PDB file of C-alpha atoms in Angstrom:
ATOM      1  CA  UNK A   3       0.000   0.000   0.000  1.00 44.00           C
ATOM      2  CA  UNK A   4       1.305   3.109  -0.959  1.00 54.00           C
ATOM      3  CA  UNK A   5       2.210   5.692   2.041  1.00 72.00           C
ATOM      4  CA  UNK A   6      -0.422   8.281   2.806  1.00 78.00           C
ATOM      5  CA  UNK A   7      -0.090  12.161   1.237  1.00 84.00           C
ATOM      6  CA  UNK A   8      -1.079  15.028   3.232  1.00 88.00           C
ATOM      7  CA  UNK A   9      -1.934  18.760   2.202  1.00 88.00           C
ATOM      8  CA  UNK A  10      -2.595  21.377   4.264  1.00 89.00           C
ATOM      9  CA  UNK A  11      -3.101  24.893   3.364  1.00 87.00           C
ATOM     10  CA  UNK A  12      -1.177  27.473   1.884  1.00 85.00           C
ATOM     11  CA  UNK A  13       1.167  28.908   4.358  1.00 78.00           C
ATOM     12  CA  UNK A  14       0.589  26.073   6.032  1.00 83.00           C
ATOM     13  CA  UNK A  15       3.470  22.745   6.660  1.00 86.00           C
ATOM     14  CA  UNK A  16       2.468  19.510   7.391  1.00 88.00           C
ATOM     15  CA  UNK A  17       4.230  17.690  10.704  1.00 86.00           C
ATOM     16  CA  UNK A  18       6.944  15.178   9.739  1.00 87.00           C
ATOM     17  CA  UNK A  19       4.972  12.779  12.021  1.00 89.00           C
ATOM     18  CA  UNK A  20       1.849  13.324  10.287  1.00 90.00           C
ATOM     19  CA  UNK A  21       0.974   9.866   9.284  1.00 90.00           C
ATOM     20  CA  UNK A  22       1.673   7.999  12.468  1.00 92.00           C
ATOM     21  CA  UNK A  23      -0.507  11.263  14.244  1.00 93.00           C
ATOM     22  CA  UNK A  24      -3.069  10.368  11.770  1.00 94.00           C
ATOM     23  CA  UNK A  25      -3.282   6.580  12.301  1.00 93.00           C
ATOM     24  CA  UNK A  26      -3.317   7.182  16.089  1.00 94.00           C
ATOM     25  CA  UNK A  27      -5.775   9.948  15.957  1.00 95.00           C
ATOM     26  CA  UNK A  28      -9.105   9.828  17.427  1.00 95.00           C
ATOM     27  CA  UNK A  29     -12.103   9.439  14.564  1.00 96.00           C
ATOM     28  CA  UNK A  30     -15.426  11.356  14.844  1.00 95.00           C
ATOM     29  CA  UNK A  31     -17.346  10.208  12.325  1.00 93.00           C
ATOM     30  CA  UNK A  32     -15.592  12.194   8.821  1.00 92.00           C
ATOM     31  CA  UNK A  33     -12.811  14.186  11.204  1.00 95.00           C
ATOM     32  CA  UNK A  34      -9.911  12.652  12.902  1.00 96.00           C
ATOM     33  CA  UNK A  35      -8.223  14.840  15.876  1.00 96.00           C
ATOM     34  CA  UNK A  36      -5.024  14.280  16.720  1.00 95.00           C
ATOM     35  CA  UNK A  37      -2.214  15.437  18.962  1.00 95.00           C
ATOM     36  CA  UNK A  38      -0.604  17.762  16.360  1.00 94.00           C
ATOM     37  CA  UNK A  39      -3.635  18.617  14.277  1.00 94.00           C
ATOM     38  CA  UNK A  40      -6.971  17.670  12.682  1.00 95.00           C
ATOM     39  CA  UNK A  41      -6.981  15.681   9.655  1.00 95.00           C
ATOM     40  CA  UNK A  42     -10.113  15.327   6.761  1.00 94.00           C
ATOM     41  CA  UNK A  43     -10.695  14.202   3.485  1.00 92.00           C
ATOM     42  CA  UNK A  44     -11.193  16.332   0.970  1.00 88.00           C
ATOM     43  CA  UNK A  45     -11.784  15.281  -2.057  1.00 87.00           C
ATOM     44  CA  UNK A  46      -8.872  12.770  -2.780  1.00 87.00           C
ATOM     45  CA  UNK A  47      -6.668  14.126  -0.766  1.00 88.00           C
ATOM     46  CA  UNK A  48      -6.544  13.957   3.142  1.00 92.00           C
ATOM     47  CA  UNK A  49      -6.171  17.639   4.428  1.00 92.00           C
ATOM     48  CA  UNK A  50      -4.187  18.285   7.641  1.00 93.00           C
ATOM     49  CA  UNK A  51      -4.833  21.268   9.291  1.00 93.00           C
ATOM     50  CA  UNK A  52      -1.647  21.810  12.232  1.00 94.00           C
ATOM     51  CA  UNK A  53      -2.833  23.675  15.628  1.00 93.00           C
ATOM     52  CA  UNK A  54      -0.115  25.596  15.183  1.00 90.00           C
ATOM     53  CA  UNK A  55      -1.283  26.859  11.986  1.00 93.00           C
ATOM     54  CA  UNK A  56      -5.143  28.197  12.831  1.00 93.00           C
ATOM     55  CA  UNK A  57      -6.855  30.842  15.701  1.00 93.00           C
ATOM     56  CA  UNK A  58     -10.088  29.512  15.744  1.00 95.00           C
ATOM     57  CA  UNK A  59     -11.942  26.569  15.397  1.00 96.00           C
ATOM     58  CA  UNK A  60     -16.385  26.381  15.284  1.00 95.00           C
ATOM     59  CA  UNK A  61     -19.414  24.481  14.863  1.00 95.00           C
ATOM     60  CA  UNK A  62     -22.101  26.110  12.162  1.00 93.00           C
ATOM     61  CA  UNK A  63     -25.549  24.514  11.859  1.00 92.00           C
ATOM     62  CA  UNK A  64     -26.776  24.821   8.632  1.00 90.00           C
ATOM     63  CA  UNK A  65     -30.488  23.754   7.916  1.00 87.00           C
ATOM     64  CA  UNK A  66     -31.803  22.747   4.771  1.00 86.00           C
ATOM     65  CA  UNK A  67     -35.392  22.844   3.906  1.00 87.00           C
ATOM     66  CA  UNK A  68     -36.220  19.624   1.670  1.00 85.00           C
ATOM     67  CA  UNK A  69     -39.358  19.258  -0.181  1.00 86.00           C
ATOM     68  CA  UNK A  70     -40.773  15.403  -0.332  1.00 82.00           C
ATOM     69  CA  UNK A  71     -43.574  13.986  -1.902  1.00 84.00           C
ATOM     70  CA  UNK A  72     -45.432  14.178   1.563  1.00 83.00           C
ATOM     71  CA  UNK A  73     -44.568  17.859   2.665  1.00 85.00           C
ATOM     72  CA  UNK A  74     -41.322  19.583   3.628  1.00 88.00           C
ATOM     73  CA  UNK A  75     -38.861  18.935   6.091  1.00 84.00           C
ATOM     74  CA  UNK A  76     -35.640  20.611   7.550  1.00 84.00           C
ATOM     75  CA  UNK A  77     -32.799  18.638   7.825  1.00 85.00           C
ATOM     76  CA  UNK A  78     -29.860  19.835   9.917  1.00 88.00           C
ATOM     77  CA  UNK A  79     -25.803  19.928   8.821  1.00 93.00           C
ATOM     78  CA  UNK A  80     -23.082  20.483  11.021  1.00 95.00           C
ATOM     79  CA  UNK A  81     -19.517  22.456  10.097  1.00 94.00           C
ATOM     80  CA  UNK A  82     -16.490  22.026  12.131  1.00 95.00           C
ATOM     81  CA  UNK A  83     -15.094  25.482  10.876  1.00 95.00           C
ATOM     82  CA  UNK A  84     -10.898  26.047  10.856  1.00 95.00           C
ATOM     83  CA  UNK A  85     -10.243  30.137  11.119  1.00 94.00           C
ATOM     84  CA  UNK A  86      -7.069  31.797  10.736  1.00 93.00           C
ATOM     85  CA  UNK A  87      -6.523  35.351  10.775  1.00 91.00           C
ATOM     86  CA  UNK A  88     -10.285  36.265  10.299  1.00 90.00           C
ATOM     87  CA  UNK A  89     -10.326  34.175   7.191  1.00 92.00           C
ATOM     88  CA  UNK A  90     -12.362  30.454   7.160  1.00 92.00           C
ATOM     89  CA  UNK A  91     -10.105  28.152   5.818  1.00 92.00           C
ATOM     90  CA  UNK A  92     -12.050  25.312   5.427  1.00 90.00           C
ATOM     91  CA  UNK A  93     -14.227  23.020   6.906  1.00 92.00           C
ATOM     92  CA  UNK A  94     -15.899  19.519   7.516  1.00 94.00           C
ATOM     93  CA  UNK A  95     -19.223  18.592   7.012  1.00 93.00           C
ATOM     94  CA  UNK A  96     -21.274  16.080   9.381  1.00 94.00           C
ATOM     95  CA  UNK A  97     -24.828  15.034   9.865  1.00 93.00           C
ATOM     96  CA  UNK A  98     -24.183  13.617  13.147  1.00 93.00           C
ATOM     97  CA  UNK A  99     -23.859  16.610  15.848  1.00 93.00           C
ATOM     98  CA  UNK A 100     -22.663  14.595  18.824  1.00 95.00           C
ATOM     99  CA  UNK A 101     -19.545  13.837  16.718  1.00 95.00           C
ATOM    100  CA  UNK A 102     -18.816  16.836  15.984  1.00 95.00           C
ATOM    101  CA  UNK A 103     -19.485  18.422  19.687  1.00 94.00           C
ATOM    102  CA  UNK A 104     -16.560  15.548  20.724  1.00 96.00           C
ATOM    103  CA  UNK A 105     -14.624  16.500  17.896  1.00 95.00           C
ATOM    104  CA  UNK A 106     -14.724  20.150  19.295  1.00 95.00           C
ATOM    105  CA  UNK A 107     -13.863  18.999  22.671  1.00 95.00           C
ATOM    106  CA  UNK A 108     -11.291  16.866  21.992  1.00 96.00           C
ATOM    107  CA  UNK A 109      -9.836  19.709  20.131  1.00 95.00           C
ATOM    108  CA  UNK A 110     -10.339  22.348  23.062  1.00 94.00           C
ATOM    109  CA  UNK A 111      -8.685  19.617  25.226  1.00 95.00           C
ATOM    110  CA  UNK A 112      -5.432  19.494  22.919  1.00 95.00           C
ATOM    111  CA  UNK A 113      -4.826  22.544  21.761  1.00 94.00           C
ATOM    112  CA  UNK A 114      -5.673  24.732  24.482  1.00 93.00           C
ATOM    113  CA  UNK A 115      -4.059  28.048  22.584  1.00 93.00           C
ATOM    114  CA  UNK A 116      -7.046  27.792  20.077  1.00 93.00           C
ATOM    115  CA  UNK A 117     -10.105  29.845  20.810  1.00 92.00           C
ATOM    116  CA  UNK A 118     -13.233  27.661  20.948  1.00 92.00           C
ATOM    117  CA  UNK A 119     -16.948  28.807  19.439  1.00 87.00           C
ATOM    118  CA  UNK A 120     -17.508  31.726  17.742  1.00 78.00           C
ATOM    119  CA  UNK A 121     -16.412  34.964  19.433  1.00 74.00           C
ATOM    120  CA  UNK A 122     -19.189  36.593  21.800  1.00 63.00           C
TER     121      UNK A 122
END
């Protein structure tokens, strides 16, 4: 199997111990968190995004209103946001909140620097 590639973005470099952070890392659901950053696929690539690198990391809710053949409904999506400099970077989509939540946690827990949420 051929070794694992990461990108990360511009500016950005990705940790010389990336891919033994990444198989280690903690998985919620599409996001792993690990001890020297958070890593996601996007696309065909797997993104690695270093604490060092960001300010800020969030959770937006985005809700969709669907039309079905029986009515409408709103289904909920959930963004783990990366933020550096006032600028979103990226970010990960979910439909499973709880996973997210822990991913934010986990993240709070390991990078302490970052600041959490959105600001007040």
């Amino acid at each position: 199997m051929a070794d694992k590639k990461f990108f990360s973005f511009k500016g950005a470099e990705v940790p010389a111990e990336a891919a033994g952070d990444y198989e280690a890392a903690q998985v919620f659901d599409k996001v792993r968190v690990g001890k020297l950053g958070v890593y996601y696929r996007d696309g065909f690539r797997i993104r690695c995004v270093p604490y060092g690198f960001i300010d800020r990391v969030f959770i937006r809710i985005q809700e969709v209103r669907g039309r079905m053949c029986c009515g409408q409904t709103t289904f909920a999506y959930f963004r783990l946001v990366f933020v550096k400099d006032g600028k979103e970077l990226g970010d990960v989509i979910s439909e499973k909140e709880e996973a997210m939540d822990e991913a934010l946690a986990r993240i709070g827990e390991l990078a302490p620097q970052l600041a959490i949420g959105v600001p007040a």
